[in-house]
Amino acid sequence: MAEEHRRLDMFKGCTPVTEDISMANETSRIRDPLHNVIKFKDTGIEAVLWKVVSTEPFQRLRRIKQLGFSDLVYPGATHTRFMHSLGAYHIAKRLLNQIENKMPCNEFDIYKRDTALAAALLHDIGHGPFSHAFENAAKKAEMHEITDHEKISAEIIMNTKISGILNGYSQDSGFAEKVADLLKSESGDIYSAVVSSQFDADRLDYMQRDRLFTGTQLGMVDFEWLFSNFEIGEETPAVEDQDIPGVTAMTLAINEKAILAAESYVLNLFHLYPTVYYHKTTRGAEKLFTELICELFNTVKNGGSNIEAKTGLEKNHPVIRLIIDGKDLVERSIALDDTVMWSAFSSMRSAKNKLMADFADRLLSRRLFKCIDVRELLKARTVNERDHDKARLCEKTRESLLRLEDSITKTCKSIEEKVEEWNKDKRTSPEMMILSDLGDREAYDAYSKKGVSGRIRVKKGESIYGLHEVSEVVGNIPVYMFFRCYVSDKNGKSAEFLHKLVDSFGDKLAREVEQDEVGG
C-alpha cells in the first residue's frame, strides 16, 4: 500500500497547471527538468502565486524564449521565461527559508518575505519578444517606454488581473504595489537581495538552466554547498566603497568554508557570457533584429501612405500598434511574444522596404551576416606580433597591460564611429551595411548600486567582507571586452572597407604602444 501511494504521488507531479487550488490538503506541483518538482502550497502566499501562474500575462511567458536567438547556435536552447520564472520562485523560496532559519524569530519579516517571493516569480513578466534583444532594439529605436522590462513588469503587475489576486492576499490592499516597487527599486535589504543582487534567485536559476538546455559543460557549481553555508551578518552599508556612518544593515553571507564554491559560481557565470550570451552568432542575429526593428519604427513613425506595403504588416498588427498606439502600454506589451514576431518576419519578407525584407528573410532562413572580430585583429597587432615569446609577454606589468586594453578600447570606439558614417547612406542597400557590436562584461561588481545587499559577502568571525576582498581569484578576473563587426560578404566592399580601417588604426595603435613601452 505504501508503494502504491508513492507511485500515485509521483504521478501527481506530472499534473498540468490548473486554476483549481481548492482541494484540501493538496500541494500544486510542476515537474521541472532542472529542479525536479516545484511546489505551491494551497495556503498563504504560495496559493496566491499559484493563481498568478494561471493568469494570461504569466502564461504569455511560455511563448518567450529565455535566450532569444541562442537556439540558432544551441538547438536545445528553446526553454522559456515561464520555466525560468518558476525556477526563480523555487530558489527564492529556498533562500528565504535560509534567512528565516538563520535570523532571530522576532526580526524575520514575513510580509517582506512574501513580497520578495512574489517579486521573484514575477520579475520577468514584462519581457518582450526575444528577451533582452528586444530591449536593446527598442533602445536604439528610441522607443523609450518599452526599454526597461522591470518597469513594464511593474506596470503589468499593477494593471492586470494579477493586481487583484495579489491585493486579495493581505489586509494591506497595497501588496501588489509593494511587489512592483521592489522590482523597480535600486536600493535593497536582505529580502530584496533575494530578487536582485549578484547572488539572487534569478542568477542561481538561469545559470543552471541555460547550461542544461544549451548543453555546454561550463557553469557547473556546487549550489548545495553554498546553500548549506549561508550565514546572517550585520554590516555598515557603503556607497562606492565609502561607509555610511551610524548605519548597519543585515546581509546574507557565506562562511569561509564556501569561498571556493563562491569563486566557482562567479567564474562559471562569467564564462557563460562569451560562450552563450555573447556568442558571435547569437549577437549577429540580434544585430539584424535591432536594425530591422529600428527600420520598422522609423518607417511607421514617419507615417505617410502605404504603411502596409512598406512594412508587409497590416495596420492593426500588434507590432505596428506598439509603435503608433499611445494608449495602454500594458495591453500592447502583452500582445507581443516570440511567435507574433516570427509571424511578422514572414510577412515582412514581402515588404517594399529593402532592409526589412532582406533582414526578415535572413533571420527566418538563418542567413546571417559574417563576423569579423575587430578587437582580436587589433590585439594581434599589439601583442602577438610584438611579443614573439612568452617570456617577453610575462615581463609586461599589469599596469601596461591595462593601458594596452584601454588603448585598444579607444581604437575600437574610433572604428565604430567610422562604421556608423559608412552606414548612413547604406540602408537602401542593406547588403552593404556593417553591423557593429561593442561591449564588455565584468565578472564581479565590487561596488554594486544595490549597496551591501547587492554584493556577495563572506562572514569571517564577526566581520563581513566582500568576496573580492578575500578571494584573489575574484579580485583579479579581467573584464571581458569585445568588438565585432558583421558583413554580408567577407569578400565584399564593406569587408574591404572594414579591413582598411583596421589596418590604418591598427598601425597607429601599434606605434602608440611601442612609444609607451619605450617611455615606460
Short mmCIF file of C-alpha atoms in Angstrom, two decimals:
data_model
loop_
_atom_site.label_atom_id
_atom_site.label_comp_id
_atom_site.label_asym_id
_atom_site.label_seq_id
_atom_site.Cartn_x
_atom_site.Cartn_y
_atom_site.Cartn_z
CA MET A 1 0.00 0.00 0.00
CA ALA A 2 2.83 2.41 0.87
CA GLU A 3 4.44 1.71 -2.51
CA GLU A 4 1.13 2.38 -4.25
CA HIS A 5 0.80 5.75 -2.50
CA ARG A 6 4.36 6.59 -3.53
CA ARG A 7 3.61 5.86 -7.17
CA LEU A 8 0.43 7.93 -7.02
CA ASP A 9 2.42 10.85 -5.60
CA MET A 10 4.92 10.55 -8.45
CA PHE A 11 2.04 10.61 -10.93
CA LYS A 12 0.64 13.78 -9.35
CA GLY A 13 3.92 15.50 -10.15
CA CYS A 14 3.05 15.34 -13.85
CA THR A 15 -0.29 17.11 -13.36
CA PRO A 16 -0.54 20.22 -15.59
CA VAL A 17 -1.14 23.71 -14.24
CA THR A 18 -4.79 24.47 -13.48
CA GLU A 19 -6.60 27.29 -11.71
CA ASP A 20 -8.26 24.97 -9.19
CA ILE A 21 -6.45 25.23 -5.86
CA SER A 22 -9.45 24.40 -3.69
CA MET A 23 -8.62 20.75 -2.98
CA ALA A 24 -8.00 20.34 0.74
CA ASN A 25 -4.51 19.36 1.89
CA GLU A 26 -3.18 19.40 -1.68
CA THR A 27 0.06 20.88 -2.89
CA SER A 28 0.10 22.00 -6.53
CA ARG A 29 3.16 20.74 -8.34
CA ILE A 30 5.00 21.40 -11.56
CA ARG A 31 7.59 19.00 -12.92
CA ASP A 32 10.72 20.89 -13.88
CA PRO A 33 13.75 19.48 -15.75
CA LEU A 34 16.16 21.39 -13.50
CA HIS A 35 14.63 21.40 -10.01
CA ASN A 36 12.52 18.24 -10.46
CA VAL A 37 9.35 19.24 -8.55
CA ILE A 38 8.36 22.85 -7.87
CA LYS A 39 5.65 23.07 -5.22
CA PHE A 40 2.96 25.59 -4.33
CA LYS A 41 1.17 25.03 -1.03
CA ASP A 42 -2.60 25.56 -1.01
CA THR A 43 -2.37 28.16 1.76
CA GLY A 44 -0.76 31.56 2.25
CA ILE A 45 1.29 33.38 -0.34
CA GLU A 46 2.03 30.21 -2.33
CA ALA A 47 -1.67 29.61 -3.00
CA VAL A 48 -1.98 33.19 -4.20
CA LEU A 49 1.02 32.85 -6.50
CA TRP A 50 -0.38 29.62 -7.93
CA LYS A 51 -3.38 31.68 -9.08
CA VAL A 52 -1.00 34.23 -10.59
CA VAL A 53 0.68 31.48 -12.62
CA SER A 54 -2.63 30.81 -14.38
CA THR A 55 -3.19 34.41 -15.48
CA GLU A 56 -2.86 35.41 -19.12
CA PRO A 57 0.17 37.71 -18.61
CA PHE A 58 2.12 34.95 -16.86
CA GLN A 59 1.11 32.26 -19.37
CA ARG A 60 2.41 34.56 -22.12
CA LEU A 61 5.92 33.79 -20.83
CA ARG A 62 5.54 30.29 -22.31
CA ARG A 63 5.87 31.98 -25.69
CA ILE A 64 9.05 33.93 -24.92
CA LYS A 65 12.31 32.02 -25.08
CA GLN A 66 14.76 32.61 -22.27
CA LEU A 67 17.76 33.05 -24.55
CA GLY A 68 16.29 34.87 -27.53
CA PHE A 69 18.18 33.83 -30.67
CA SER A 70 20.58 31.43 -28.91
CA ASP A 71 18.80 28.40 -30.36
CA LEU A 72 20.36 29.40 -33.70
CA VAL A 73 23.63 28.23 -32.11
CA TYR A 74 22.43 25.79 -29.44
CA PRO A 75 19.35 23.96 -30.80
CA GLY A 76 18.33 22.85 -27.31
CA ALA A 77 18.09 26.42 -26.00
CA THR A 78 14.35 26.71 -26.52
CA HIS A 79 13.45 26.95 -22.83
CA THR A 80 11.18 29.80 -21.85
CA ARG A 81 10.80 32.70 -19.45
CA PHE A 82 7.89 30.74 -17.98
CA MET A 83 10.20 27.91 -16.91
CA HIS A 84 12.83 30.29 -15.62
CA SER A 85 10.32 32.34 -13.59
CA LEU A 86 9.08 29.20 -11.85
CA GLY A 87 12.69 28.23 -11.16
CA ALA A 88 13.47 31.67 -9.72
CA TYR A 89 10.44 31.31 -7.42
CA HIS A 90 11.69 27.89 -6.29
CA ILE A 91 15.19 29.16 -5.47
CA ALA A 92 13.86 32.34 -3.84
CA LYS A 93 11.80 30.17 -1.52
CA ARG A 94 14.93 28.24 -0.53
CA LEU A 95 16.92 31.42 0.05
CA LEU A 96 14.15 32.99 2.12
CA ASN A 97 13.84 29.80 4.18
CA GLN A 98 17.57 30.02 4.88
CA ILE A 99 17.20 33.62 6.02
CA GLU A 100 14.27 32.67 8.26
CA ASN A 101 16.19 29.77 9.79
CA LYS A 102 19.29 31.88 10.48
CA MET A 103 17.60 35.08 11.64
CA PRO A 104 16.21 35.61 15.17
CA CYS A 105 12.45 34.93 15.13
CA ASN A 106 11.49 38.40 16.30
CA GLU A 107 13.47 40.01 13.47
CA PHE A 108 12.24 38.00 10.49
CA ASP A 109 9.66 39.96 8.46
CA ILE A 110 7.05 37.61 6.96
CA TYR A 111 5.46 40.38 4.90
CA LYS A 112 8.79 41.23 3.26
CA ARG A 113 9.41 37.52 2.69
CA ASP A 114 6.12 37.19 0.83
CA THR A 115 6.79 40.35 -1.16
CA ALA A 116 10.18 39.04 -2.25
CA LEU A 117 8.75 35.64 -3.17
CA ALA A 118 6.07 37.24 -5.35
CA ALA A 119 8.64 39.52 -6.97
CA ALA A 120 10.90 36.55 -7.75
CA LEU A 121 8.06 34.80 -9.57
CA LEU A 122 7.08 37.94 -11.48
CA HIS A 123 10.48 39.52 -12.13
CA ASP A 124 10.44 38.74 -15.87
CA ILE A 125 6.75 39.20 -16.66
CA GLY A 126 7.49 42.39 -18.61
CA HIS A 127 9.98 40.85 -21.03
CA GLY A 128 9.31 41.44 -24.71
CA PRO A 129 9.94 39.08 -27.63
CA PHE A 130 13.44 37.57 -27.78
CA SER A 131 14.03 38.79 -24.21
CA HIS A 132 16.93 41.25 -23.87
CA ALA A 133 17.38 41.52 -27.64
CA PHE A 134 14.03 43.34 -27.83
CA GLU A 135 15.09 45.83 -25.15
CA ASN A 136 18.33 46.58 -26.99
CA ALA A 137 16.46 47.09 -30.25
CA ALA A 138 13.94 49.39 -28.54
CA LYS A 139 16.76 51.49 -27.06
CA LYS A 140 18.40 52.03 -30.44
CA ALA A 141 15.00 52.84 -31.98
CA GLU A 142 14.39 55.31 -29.12
CA MET A 143 11.17 53.54 -28.11
CA HIS A 144 11.82 54.72 -24.57
CA GLU A 145 8.63 53.47 -22.92
CA ILE A 146 9.50 49.82 -23.63
CA THR A 147 13.25 49.80 -22.97
CA ASP A 148 13.06 48.64 -19.34
CA HIS A 149 11.39 45.26 -18.78
CA GLU A 150 11.44 45.74 -15.00
CA LYS A 151 9.30 48.88 -15.27
CA ILE A 152 6.95 47.13 -17.69
CA SER A 153 6.79 44.21 -15.24
CA ALA A 154 5.68 46.66 -12.55
CA GLU A 155 3.02 48.11 -14.88
CA ILE A 156 1.68 44.64 -15.70
CA ILE A 157 1.53 43.72 -12.01
CA MET A 158 -0.39 46.91 -11.20
CA ASN A 159 -2.76 46.99 -14.19
CA THR A 160 -3.90 43.43 -14.89
CA LYS A 161 -5.75 40.66 -13.09
CA ILE A 162 -2.54 39.99 -11.18
CA SER A 163 -3.09 43.12 -9.10
CA GLY A 164 -6.44 41.92 -7.79
CA ILE A 165 -5.05 38.49 -6.94
CA LEU A 166 -2.10 39.93 -5.01
CA ASN A 167 -4.14 42.59 -3.22
CA GLY A 168 -6.62 39.94 -2.11
CA TYR A 169 -3.88 38.16 -0.19
CA SER A 170 -3.29 40.67 2.58
CA GLN A 171 -5.26 43.11 4.68
CA ASP A 172 -2.90 45.63 3.13
CA SER A 173 -4.59 46.39 -0.19
CA GLY A 174 -1.29 47.75 -1.49
CA PHE A 175 0.51 44.39 -1.68
CA ALA A 176 0.69 44.46 -5.50
CA GLU A 177 2.25 47.91 -5.36
CA LYS A 178 4.86 46.68 -2.86
CA VAL A 179 5.80 43.85 -5.22
CA ALA A 180 6.02 46.25 -8.17
CA ASP A 181 8.10 48.72 -6.16
CA LEU A 182 10.58 46.01 -5.20
CA LEU A 183 11.19 45.23 -8.88
CA LYS A 184 11.83 48.90 -9.69
CA SER A 185 13.94 49.70 -6.63
CA GLU A 186 17.68 50.31 -6.96
CA SER A 187 18.28 50.02 -3.22
CA GLY A 188 17.69 46.91 -1.22
CA ASP A 189 17.72 44.96 2.01
CA ILE A 190 18.33 41.30 2.71
CA TYR A 191 14.90 40.36 1.32
CA SER A 192 15.15 42.28 -1.94
CA ALA A 193 18.66 40.87 -2.44
CA VAL A 194 16.97 37.51 -3.00
CA VAL A 195 15.33 39.06 -6.08
CA SER A 196 18.13 41.30 -7.35
CA SER A 197 21.79 41.05 -6.37
CA GLN A 198 24.91 39.27 -7.57
CA PHE A 199 23.73 36.13 -5.80
CA ASP A 200 19.99 36.20 -6.41
CA ALA A 201 17.33 33.68 -7.36
CA ASP A 202 17.40 34.93 -10.95
CA ARG A 203 21.09 34.16 -11.50
CA LEU A 204 21.03 30.96 -9.45
CA ASP A 205 18.33 29.60 -11.74
CA TYR A 206 19.34 30.87 -15.17
CA MET A 207 23.00 29.87 -14.99
CA GLN A 208 21.98 26.28 -14.21
CA ARG A 209 19.04 26.22 -16.63
CA ASP A 210 20.94 27.80 -19.52
CA ARG A 211 23.78 25.35 -19.00
CA LEU A 212 21.32 22.45 -19.09
CA PHE A 213 19.50 23.50 -22.25
CA THR A 214 22.49 24.72 -24.26
CA GLY A 215 24.43 21.58 -23.42
CA THR A 216 27.59 23.49 -22.54
CA GLN A 217 29.69 21.89 -19.83
CA LEU A 218 30.54 25.28 -18.33
CA GLY A 219 28.57 26.65 -15.39
CA MET A 220 28.78 23.68 -13.01
CA VAL A 221 28.64 24.98 -9.43
CA ASP A 222 28.24 23.30 -6.04
CA PHE A 223 24.99 25.05 -5.16
CA GLU A 224 24.07 22.71 -2.31
CA TRP A 225 27.34 23.53 -0.56
CA LEU A 226 26.70 27.23 -0.99
CA PHE A 227 23.17 26.93 0.40
CA SER A 228 24.37 24.93 3.39
CA ASN A 229 26.96 27.57 4.30
CA PHE A 230 24.83 30.70 4.40
CA GLU A 231 25.11 33.00 7.40
CA ILE A 232 23.42 36.20 8.54
CA GLY A 233 25.60 39.16 9.47
CA GLU A 234 25.46 42.90 10.02
CA GLU A 235 27.47 45.36 8.02
CA THR A 236 27.85 49.09 7.57
CA PRO A 237 26.41 50.00 4.16
CA ALA A 238 28.76 51.64 1.69
CA VAL A 239 28.38 53.65 -1.50
CA GLU A 240 31.34 53.50 -3.89
CA ASP A 241 33.34 51.85 -1.09
CA GLN A 242 32.62 54.69 1.36
CA ASP A 243 30.94 53.63 4.63
CA ILE A 244 27.73 55.33 5.73
CA PRO A 245 28.45 56.15 9.39
CA GLY A 246 25.98 55.23 12.12
CA VAL A 247 24.04 52.77 9.96
CA THR A 248 24.05 48.97 9.94
CA ALA A 249 22.23 46.56 7.66
CA MET A 250 21.55 42.86 7.85
CA THR A 251 23.08 40.92 4.99
CA LEU A 252 23.17 37.36 3.69
CA ALA A 253 26.71 35.98 3.56
CA ILE A 254 28.57 32.74 3.06
CA ASN A 255 31.06 31.44 5.61
CA GLU A 256 34.71 30.70 4.92
CA LYS A 257 34.00 27.07 4.01
CA ALA A 258 32.16 28.15 0.87
CA ILE A 259 34.70 30.62 -0.55
CA LEU A 260 35.92 28.16 -3.20
CA ALA A 261 32.34 27.35 -4.20
CA ALA A 262 31.60 31.09 -4.46
CA GLU A 263 34.67 31.56 -6.67
CA SER A 264 33.41 28.75 -8.87
CA TYR A 265 29.99 30.42 -9.04
CA VAL A 266 31.44 33.78 -10.13
CA LEU A 267 33.83 32.25 -12.67
CA ASN A 268 31.33 29.87 -14.23
CA LEU A 269 28.64 32.53 -14.55
CA PHE A 270 31.26 34.79 -16.14
CA HIS A 271 32.27 32.05 -18.60
CA LEU A 272 28.70 31.70 -19.82
CA TYR A 273 28.84 35.21 -21.29
CA PRO A 274 31.45 34.69 -24.03
CA THR A 275 30.28 31.10 -24.52
CA VAL A 276 26.50 31.60 -24.67
CA TYR A 277 25.09 35.08 -24.09
CA TYR A 278 27.71 36.93 -26.18
CA HIS A 279 28.30 34.18 -28.72
CA LYS A 280 29.22 35.80 -32.03
CA THR A 281 26.40 34.16 -33.99
CA THR A 282 23.74 34.96 -31.41
CA ARG A 283 24.88 38.57 -31.29
CA GLY A 284 24.93 38.70 -35.08
CA ALA A 285 21.27 37.66 -35.19
CA GLU A 286 20.46 40.24 -32.51
CA LYS A 287 22.11 42.97 -34.59
CA LEU A 288 19.99 42.06 -37.62
CA PHE A 289 16.91 42.13 -35.39
CA THR A 290 17.90 45.51 -33.92
CA GLU A 291 18.32 47.12 -37.33
CA LEU A 292 15.07 45.56 -38.53
CA ILE A 293 13.13 46.98 -35.56
CA CYS A 294 14.76 50.40 -35.98
CA GLU A 295 13.82 50.49 -39.65
CA LEU A 296 10.27 49.43 -38.87
CA PHE A 297 9.96 52.02 -36.11
CA ASN A 298 11.24 54.87 -38.28
CA THR A 299 9.10 53.87 -41.24
CA VAL A 300 5.92 53.71 -39.18
CA LYS A 301 6.69 56.86 -37.18
CA ASN A 302 7.36 58.86 -40.34
CA GLY A 303 3.86 57.93 -41.41
CA GLY A 304 2.83 58.58 -44.96
CA SER A 305 0.82 56.32 -47.20
CA ASN A 306 1.15 52.63 -47.92
CA ILE A 307 2.49 51.62 -44.49
CA GLU A 308 1.18 48.12 -45.13
CA ALA A 309 3.06 47.85 -48.42
CA LYS A 310 6.26 49.34 -46.99
CA THR A 311 6.34 47.03 -43.97
CA GLY A 312 4.40 43.98 -45.12
CA LEU A 313 2.30 44.24 -41.94
CA GLU A 314 -1.35 45.16 -41.51
CA LYS A 315 -2.10 48.41 -39.70
CA ASN A 316 -3.64 46.58 -36.74
CA HIS A 317 -0.73 44.16 -36.36
CA PRO A 318 0.46 44.04 -32.70
CA VAL A 319 3.93 45.27 -33.70
CA ILE A 320 2.51 48.28 -35.57
CA ARG A 321 0.15 49.03 -32.69
CA LEU A 322 3.06 49.00 -30.26
CA ILE A 323 4.66 51.82 -32.24
CA ILE A 324 1.72 54.09 -33.17
CA ASP A 325 -0.84 53.47 -30.43
CA GLY A 326 -0.03 55.67 -27.45
CA LYS A 327 -2.71 54.08 -25.28
CA ASP A 328 -2.46 51.22 -22.80
CA LEU A 329 1.19 50.17 -22.79
CA VAL A 330 0.31 47.05 -20.79
CA GLU A 331 -2.18 45.75 -23.35
CA ARG A 332 0.22 46.43 -26.23
CA SER A 333 3.10 44.72 -24.43
CA ILE A 334 1.12 41.61 -23.53
CA ALA A 335 0.07 41.24 -27.18
CA LEU A 336 3.68 40.59 -28.21
CA ASP A 337 5.68 37.39 -27.91
CA ASP A 338 8.19 35.39 -29.96
CA THR A 339 5.52 33.68 -32.06
CA VAL A 340 4.00 37.04 -33.04
CA MET A 341 7.43 38.31 -34.12
CA TRP A 342 8.31 35.22 -36.16
CA SER A 343 4.96 35.56 -37.92
CA ALA A 344 5.75 39.24 -38.52
CA PHE A 345 9.09 38.29 -40.10
CA SER A 346 7.26 36.05 -42.57
CA SER A 347 5.00 38.93 -43.58
CA MET A 348 7.89 41.41 -43.73
CA ARG A 349 9.62 39.29 -46.35
CA SER A 350 7.23 40.93 -48.82
CA ALA A 351 7.88 44.48 -47.55
CA LYS A 352 8.81 47.08 -50.17
CA ASN A 353 11.41 48.39 -47.75
CA LYS A 354 14.57 46.57 -48.84
CA LEU A 355 16.19 46.42 -45.42
CA MET A 356 13.09 44.99 -43.73
CA ALA A 357 12.55 42.38 -46.44
CA ASP A 358 16.19 41.31 -46.51
CA PHE A 359 16.80 41.18 -42.74
CA ALA A 360 13.49 39.41 -42.05
CA ASP A 361 14.39 36.77 -44.62
CA ARG A 362 17.88 36.39 -43.16
CA LEU A 363 16.50 35.75 -39.67
CA LEU A 364 13.96 33.22 -40.92
CA SER A 365 16.48 31.31 -43.02
CA ARG A 366 19.47 31.78 -40.66
CA ARG A 367 21.33 33.53 -43.46
CA LEU A 368 23.21 35.77 -41.08
CA PHE A 369 25.95 38.32 -41.63
CA LYS A 370 29.53 37.07 -41.19
CA CYS A 371 31.55 38.04 -38.14
CA ILE A 372 34.89 39.86 -38.21
CA ASP A 373 36.42 40.11 -34.73
CA VAL A 374 37.96 43.58 -34.84
CA ARG A 375 39.25 43.61 -31.26
CA GLU A 376 41.15 40.37 -31.79
CA LEU A 377 42.65 41.72 -35.02
CA LEU A 378 43.86 44.81 -33.15
CA LYS A 379 45.27 42.73 -30.28
CA ALA A 380 47.16 40.62 -32.81
CA ARG A 381 48.96 43.74 -33.97
CA THR A 382 49.90 44.90 -30.47
CA VAL A 383 50.60 41.62 -28.67
CA ASN A 384 51.02 38.58 -30.88
CA GLU A 385 53.26 40.24 -33.47
CA ARG A 386 55.32 42.17 -30.94
CA ASP A 387 55.66 39.52 -28.24
CA HIS A 388 57.06 36.50 -30.03
CA ASP A 389 57.79 34.57 -26.88
CA LYS A 390 56.03 34.08 -23.58
CA ALA A 391 58.94 35.47 -21.62
CA ARG A 392 58.54 38.95 -23.07
CA LEU A 393 54.79 38.88 -22.55
CA CYS A 394 55.25 37.93 -18.89
CA GLU A 395 57.61 40.88 -18.42
CA LYS A 396 54.78 43.27 -19.10
CA THR A 397 53.44 44.82 -15.94
CA ARG A 398 49.78 44.66 -15.05
CA GLU A 399 49.62 48.43 -15.48
CA SER A 400 51.00 48.30 -19.02
CA LEU A 401 48.54 45.56 -19.97
CA LEU A 402 45.67 47.64 -18.60
CA ARG A 403 46.91 50.63 -20.61
CA LEU A 404 47.06 48.41 -23.68
CA GLU A 405 43.47 47.23 -23.21
CA ASP A 406 42.38 50.83 -22.70
CA SER A 407 44.13 51.89 -25.92
CA ILE A 408 42.51 49.04 -27.83
CA THR A 409 39.08 50.03 -26.48
CA LYS A 410 39.57 53.64 -27.60
CA THR A 411 40.64 52.44 -31.03
CA CYS A 412 37.56 50.20 -31.24
CA LYS A 413 35.33 53.19 -30.49
CA SER A 414 37.05 55.22 -33.21
CA ILE A 415 36.50 52.43 -35.73
CA GLU A 416 32.87 52.15 -34.63
CA GLU A 417 32.36 55.85 -35.39
CA LYS A 418 33.74 55.36 -38.89
CA VAL A 419 31.45 52.37 -39.38
CA GLU A 420 28.44 54.48 -38.39
CA GLU A 421 29.44 57.06 -41.00
CA TRP A 422 29.74 54.31 -43.60
CA ASN A 423 26.23 53.07 -42.82
CA LYS A 424 24.50 56.45 -43.17
CA ASP A 425 23.70 56.05 -46.87
CA LYS A 426 23.60 52.24 -46.96
CA ARG A 427 20.13 51.48 -45.54
CA THR A 428 18.66 51.22 -49.04
CA SER A 429 21.42 48.71 -49.83
CA PRO A 430 21.36 46.57 -46.67
CA GLU A 431 23.86 44.07 -48.04
CA MET A 432 26.43 46.88 -47.88
CA MET A 433 25.88 47.67 -44.19
CA ILE A 434 28.36 46.89 -41.43
CA LEU A 435 26.73 45.92 -38.13
CA SER A 436 28.94 46.66 -35.12
CA ASP A 437 28.85 45.14 -31.63
CA LEU A 438 30.97 46.78 -28.94
CA GLY A 439 30.60 45.68 -25.32
CA ASP A 440 32.11 44.33 -22.12
CA ARG A 441 31.25 42.27 -19.06
CA GLU A 442 32.66 42.34 -15.53
CA ALA A 443 32.80 39.08 -13.61
CA TYR A 444 32.06 40.72 -10.28
CA ASP A 445 30.85 44.20 -9.33
CA ALA A 446 32.61 45.16 -6.11
CA TYR A 447 30.57 48.36 -5.80
CA SER A 448 27.06 47.29 -6.74
CA LYS A 449 24.45 50.05 -6.95
CA LYS A 450 22.34 47.84 -4.70
CA GLY A 451 24.85 48.56 -1.93
CA VAL A 452 25.61 45.93 0.70
CA SER A 453 22.74 43.69 -0.39
CA GLY A 454 23.94 43.64 -3.99
CA ARG A 455 27.34 42.07 -3.34
CA ILE A 456 28.48 38.58 -2.46
CA ARG A 457 29.54 38.76 1.18
CA VAL A 458 31.79 36.50 3.25
CA LYS A 459 31.49 36.19 7.04
CA LYS A 460 34.79 35.65 8.85
CA GLY A 461 34.30 35.64 12.60
CA GLU A 462 32.02 38.57 13.31
CA SER A 463 33.25 40.62 10.35
CA ILE A 464 31.76 40.83 6.85
CA TYR A 465 33.89 41.21 3.73
CA GLY A 466 33.24 41.45 0.03
CA LEU A 467 34.14 38.29 -1.86
CA HIS A 468 36.71 40.27 -3.86
CA GLU A 469 38.46 41.19 -0.58
CA VAL A 470 39.08 37.58 0.47
CA SER A 471 39.49 35.96 -2.94
CA GLU A 472 42.48 36.82 -5.12
CA VAL A 473 40.80 34.91 -7.92
CA VAL A 474 37.64 37.03 -7.94
CA GLY A 475 39.57 40.23 -7.28
CA ASN A 476 41.73 39.76 -10.37
CA ILE A 477 39.40 38.49 -13.09
CA PRO A 478 39.92 40.73 -16.14
CA VAL A 479 36.94 42.38 -17.80
CA TYR A 480 35.71 40.53 -20.90
CA MET A 481 35.68 43.02 -23.79
CA PHE A 482 34.66 42.53 -27.39
CA PHE A 483 34.22 44.44 -30.62
CA ARG A 484 32.89 42.56 -33.59
CA CYS A 485 31.59 43.73 -36.93
CA TYR A 486 29.25 41.84 -39.21
CA VAL A 487 29.20 41.97 -43.01
CA SER A 488 27.07 40.19 -45.58
CA ASP A 489 30.11 39.00 -47.55
CA LYS A 490 33.64 38.69 -46.15
CA ASN A 491 34.98 39.33 -49.65
CA GLY A 492 32.68 42.26 -50.39
CA LYS A 493 33.21 46.03 -50.41
CA SER A 494 32.04 46.53 -46.83
CA ALA A 495 34.53 43.93 -45.56
CA GLU A 496 37.26 45.57 -47.64
CA PHE A 497 36.44 48.96 -46.10
CA LEU A 498 36.48 47.47 -42.60
CA HIS A 499 39.86 45.80 -43.07
CA LYS A 500 41.34 49.08 -44.33
CA LEU A 501 40.09 50.74 -41.14
CA VAL A 502 41.66 48.01 -39.02
CA ASP A 503 44.95 48.33 -40.91
CA SER A 504 45.03 52.11 -40.54
CA PHE A 505 44.00 52.30 -36.90
CA GLY A 506 45.96 49.15 -36.04
CA ASP A 507 49.23 50.61 -37.34
CA LYS A 508 48.64 53.78 -35.36
CA LEU A 509 47.84 51.76 -32.23
CA ALA A 510 50.99 49.64 -32.60
CA ARG A 511 53.14 52.78 -32.82
CA GLU A 512 51.48 54.25 -29.71
CA VAL A 513 52.06 51.03 -27.77
CA GLU A 514 55.71 50.93 -28.82
CA GLN A 515 56.21 54.53 -27.72
CA ASP A 516 54.50 53.76 -24.40
CA GLU A 517 56.88 50.85 -23.77
CA VAL A 518 59.93 52.93 -24.63
CA GLY A 519 58.73 55.77 -22.43
CA GLY A 520 57.96 53.30 -19.60
#
